PDB file of C-alpha atoms in Angstrom:
ATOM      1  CA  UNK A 154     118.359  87.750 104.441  1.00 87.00           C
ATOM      2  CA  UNK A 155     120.113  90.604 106.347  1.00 94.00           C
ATOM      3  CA  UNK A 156     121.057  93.776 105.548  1.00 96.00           C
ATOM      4  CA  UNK A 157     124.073  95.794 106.647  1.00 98.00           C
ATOM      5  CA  UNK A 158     124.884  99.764 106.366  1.00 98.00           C
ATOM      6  CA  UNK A 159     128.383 101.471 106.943  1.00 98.00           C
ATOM      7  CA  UNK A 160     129.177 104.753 106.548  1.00 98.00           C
ATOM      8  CA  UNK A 161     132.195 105.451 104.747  1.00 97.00           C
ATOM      9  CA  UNK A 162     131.269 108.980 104.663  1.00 98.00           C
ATOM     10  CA  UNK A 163     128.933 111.640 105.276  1.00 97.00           C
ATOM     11  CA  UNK A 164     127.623 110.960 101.969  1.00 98.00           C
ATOM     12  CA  UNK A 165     128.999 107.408 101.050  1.00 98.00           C
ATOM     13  CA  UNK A 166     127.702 104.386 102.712  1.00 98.00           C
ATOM     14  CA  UNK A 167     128.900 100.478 101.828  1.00 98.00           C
ATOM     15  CA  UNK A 168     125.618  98.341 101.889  1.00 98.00           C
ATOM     16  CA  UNK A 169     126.221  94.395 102.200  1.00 98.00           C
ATOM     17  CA  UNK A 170     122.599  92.425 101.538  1.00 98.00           C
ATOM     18  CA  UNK A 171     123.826  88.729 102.314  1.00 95.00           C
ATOM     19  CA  UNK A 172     121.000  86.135 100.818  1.00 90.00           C
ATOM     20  CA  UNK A 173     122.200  83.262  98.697  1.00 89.00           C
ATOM     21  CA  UNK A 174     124.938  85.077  97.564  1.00 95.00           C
ATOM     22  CA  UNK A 175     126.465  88.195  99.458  1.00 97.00           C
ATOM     23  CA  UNK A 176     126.683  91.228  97.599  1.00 98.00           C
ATOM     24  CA  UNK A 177     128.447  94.520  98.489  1.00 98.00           C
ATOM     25  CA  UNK A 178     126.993  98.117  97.283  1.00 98.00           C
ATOM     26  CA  UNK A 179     128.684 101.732  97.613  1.00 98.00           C
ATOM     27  CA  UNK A 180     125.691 104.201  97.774  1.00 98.00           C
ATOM     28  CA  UNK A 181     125.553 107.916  97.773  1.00 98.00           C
ATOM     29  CA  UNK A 182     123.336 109.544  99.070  1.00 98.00           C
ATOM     30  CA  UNK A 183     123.544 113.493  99.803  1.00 98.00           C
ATOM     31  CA  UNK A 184     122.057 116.074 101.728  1.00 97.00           C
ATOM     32  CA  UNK A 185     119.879 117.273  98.701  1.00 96.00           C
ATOM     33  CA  UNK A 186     118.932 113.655  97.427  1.00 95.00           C
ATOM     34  CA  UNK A 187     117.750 113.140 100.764  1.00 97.00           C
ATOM     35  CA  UNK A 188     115.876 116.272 101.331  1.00 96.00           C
ATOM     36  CA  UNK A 189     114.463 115.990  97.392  1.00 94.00           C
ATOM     37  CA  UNK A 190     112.800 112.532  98.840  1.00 94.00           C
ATOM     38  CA  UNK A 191     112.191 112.483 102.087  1.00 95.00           C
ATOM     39  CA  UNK A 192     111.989 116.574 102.881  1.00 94.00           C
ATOM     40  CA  UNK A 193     114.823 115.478 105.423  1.00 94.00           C
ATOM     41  CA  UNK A 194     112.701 113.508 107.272  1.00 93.00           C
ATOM     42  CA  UNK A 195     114.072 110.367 108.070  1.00 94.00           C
ATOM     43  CA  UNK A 196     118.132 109.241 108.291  1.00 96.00           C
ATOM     44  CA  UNK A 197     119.889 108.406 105.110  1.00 97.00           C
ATOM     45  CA  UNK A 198     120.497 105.088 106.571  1.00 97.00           C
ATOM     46  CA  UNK A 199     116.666 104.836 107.194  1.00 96.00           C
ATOM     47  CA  UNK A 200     115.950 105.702 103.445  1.00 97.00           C
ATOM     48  CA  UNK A 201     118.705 102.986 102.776  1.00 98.00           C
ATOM     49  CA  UNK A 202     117.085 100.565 104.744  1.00 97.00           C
ATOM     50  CA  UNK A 203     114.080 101.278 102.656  1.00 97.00           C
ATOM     51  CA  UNK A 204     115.135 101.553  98.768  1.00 98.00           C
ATOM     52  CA  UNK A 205     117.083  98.212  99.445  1.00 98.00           C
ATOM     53  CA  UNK A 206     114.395  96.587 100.647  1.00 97.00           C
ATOM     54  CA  UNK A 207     111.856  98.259  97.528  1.00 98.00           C
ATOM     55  CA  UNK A 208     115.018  97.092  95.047  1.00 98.00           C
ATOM     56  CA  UNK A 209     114.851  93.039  96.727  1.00 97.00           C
ATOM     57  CA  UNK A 210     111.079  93.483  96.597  1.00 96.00           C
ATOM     58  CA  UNK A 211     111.757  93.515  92.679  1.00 97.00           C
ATOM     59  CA  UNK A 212     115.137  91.983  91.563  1.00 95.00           C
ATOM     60  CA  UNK A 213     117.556  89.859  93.565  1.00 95.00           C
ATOM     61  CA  UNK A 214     120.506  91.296  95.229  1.00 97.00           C
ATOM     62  CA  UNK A 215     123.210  90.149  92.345  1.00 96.00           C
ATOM     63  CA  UNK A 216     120.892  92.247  89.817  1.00 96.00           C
ATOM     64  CA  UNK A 217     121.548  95.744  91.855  1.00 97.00           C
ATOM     65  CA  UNK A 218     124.535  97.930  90.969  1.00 97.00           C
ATOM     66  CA  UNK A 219     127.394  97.608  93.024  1.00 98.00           C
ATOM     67  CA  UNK A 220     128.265 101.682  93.109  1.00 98.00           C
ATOM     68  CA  UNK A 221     125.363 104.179  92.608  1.00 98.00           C
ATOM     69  CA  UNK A 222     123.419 107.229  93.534  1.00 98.00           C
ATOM     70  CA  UNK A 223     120.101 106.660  95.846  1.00 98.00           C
ATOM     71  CA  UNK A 224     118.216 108.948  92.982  1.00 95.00           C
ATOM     72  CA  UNK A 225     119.216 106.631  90.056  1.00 96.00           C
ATOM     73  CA  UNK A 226     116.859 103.816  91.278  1.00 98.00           C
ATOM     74  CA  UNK A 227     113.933 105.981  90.188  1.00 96.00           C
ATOM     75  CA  UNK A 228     114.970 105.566  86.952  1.00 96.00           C
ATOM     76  CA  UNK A 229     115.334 101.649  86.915  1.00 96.00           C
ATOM     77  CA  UNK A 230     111.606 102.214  89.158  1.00 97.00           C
ATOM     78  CA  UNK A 231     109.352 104.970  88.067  1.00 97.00           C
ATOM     79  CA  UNK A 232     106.749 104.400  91.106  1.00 97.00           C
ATOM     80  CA  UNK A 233     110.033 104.721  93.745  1.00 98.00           C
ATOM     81  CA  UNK A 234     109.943 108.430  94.643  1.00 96.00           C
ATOM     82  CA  UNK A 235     106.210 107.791  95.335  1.00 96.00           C
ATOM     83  CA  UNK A 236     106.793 105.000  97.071  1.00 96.00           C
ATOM     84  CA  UNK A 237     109.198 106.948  99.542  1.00 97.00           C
ATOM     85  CA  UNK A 238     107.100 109.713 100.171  1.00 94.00           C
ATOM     86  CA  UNK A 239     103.918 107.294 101.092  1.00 94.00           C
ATOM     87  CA  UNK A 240     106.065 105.502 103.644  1.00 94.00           C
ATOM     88  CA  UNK A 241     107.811 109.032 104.930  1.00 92.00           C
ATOM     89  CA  UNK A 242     104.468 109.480 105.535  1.00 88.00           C
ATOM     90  CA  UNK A 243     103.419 107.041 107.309  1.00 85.00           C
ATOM     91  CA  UNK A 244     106.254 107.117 109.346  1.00 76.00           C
TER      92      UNK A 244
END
């Protein structure tokens, strides 16, 4: 499996995840998503890197939205916003 981020904007990023089938994902993420979970401590692209990895951990790539906001994932995964904050921590 690999994983590849773009930006397309400050705030826009295209995220490919290429496993049996390749998949392509728009993701926004903005300053205030990022500082609401992670306290702006890590790189959007980091946190990317991360929820994509939490969202294969639990569904296969064809199963994730094509176009959505970082935050909406919490509400597909009610333990994700914890789960960011332990690993921002241990980071």
């Amino acid at each position: 499996m690999s994983l590849t981020i773009k930006k397309k904007s400050n705030d826009v990023f295209v995220v490919t995840v290429c496993k049996s089938e390749t998949t392509v994902h728009t993701v926004t993420v903005t300053n205030k998503m990022l500082n609401d979970l992670t306290k702006n401590r890590i790189s959007k692209e980091s946190l990317l890197e991360f929820s994509f990895h939490f969202l294969l951990d639990r569904e296969p790539n064809t199963l994730i939205l094509s176009s959505f906001d970082i935050i909406v994932i919490s509400k597909y995964f009610s333990d994700y916003q914890n789960e960011v904050r332990k690993w921002c921590d241990e980071s």
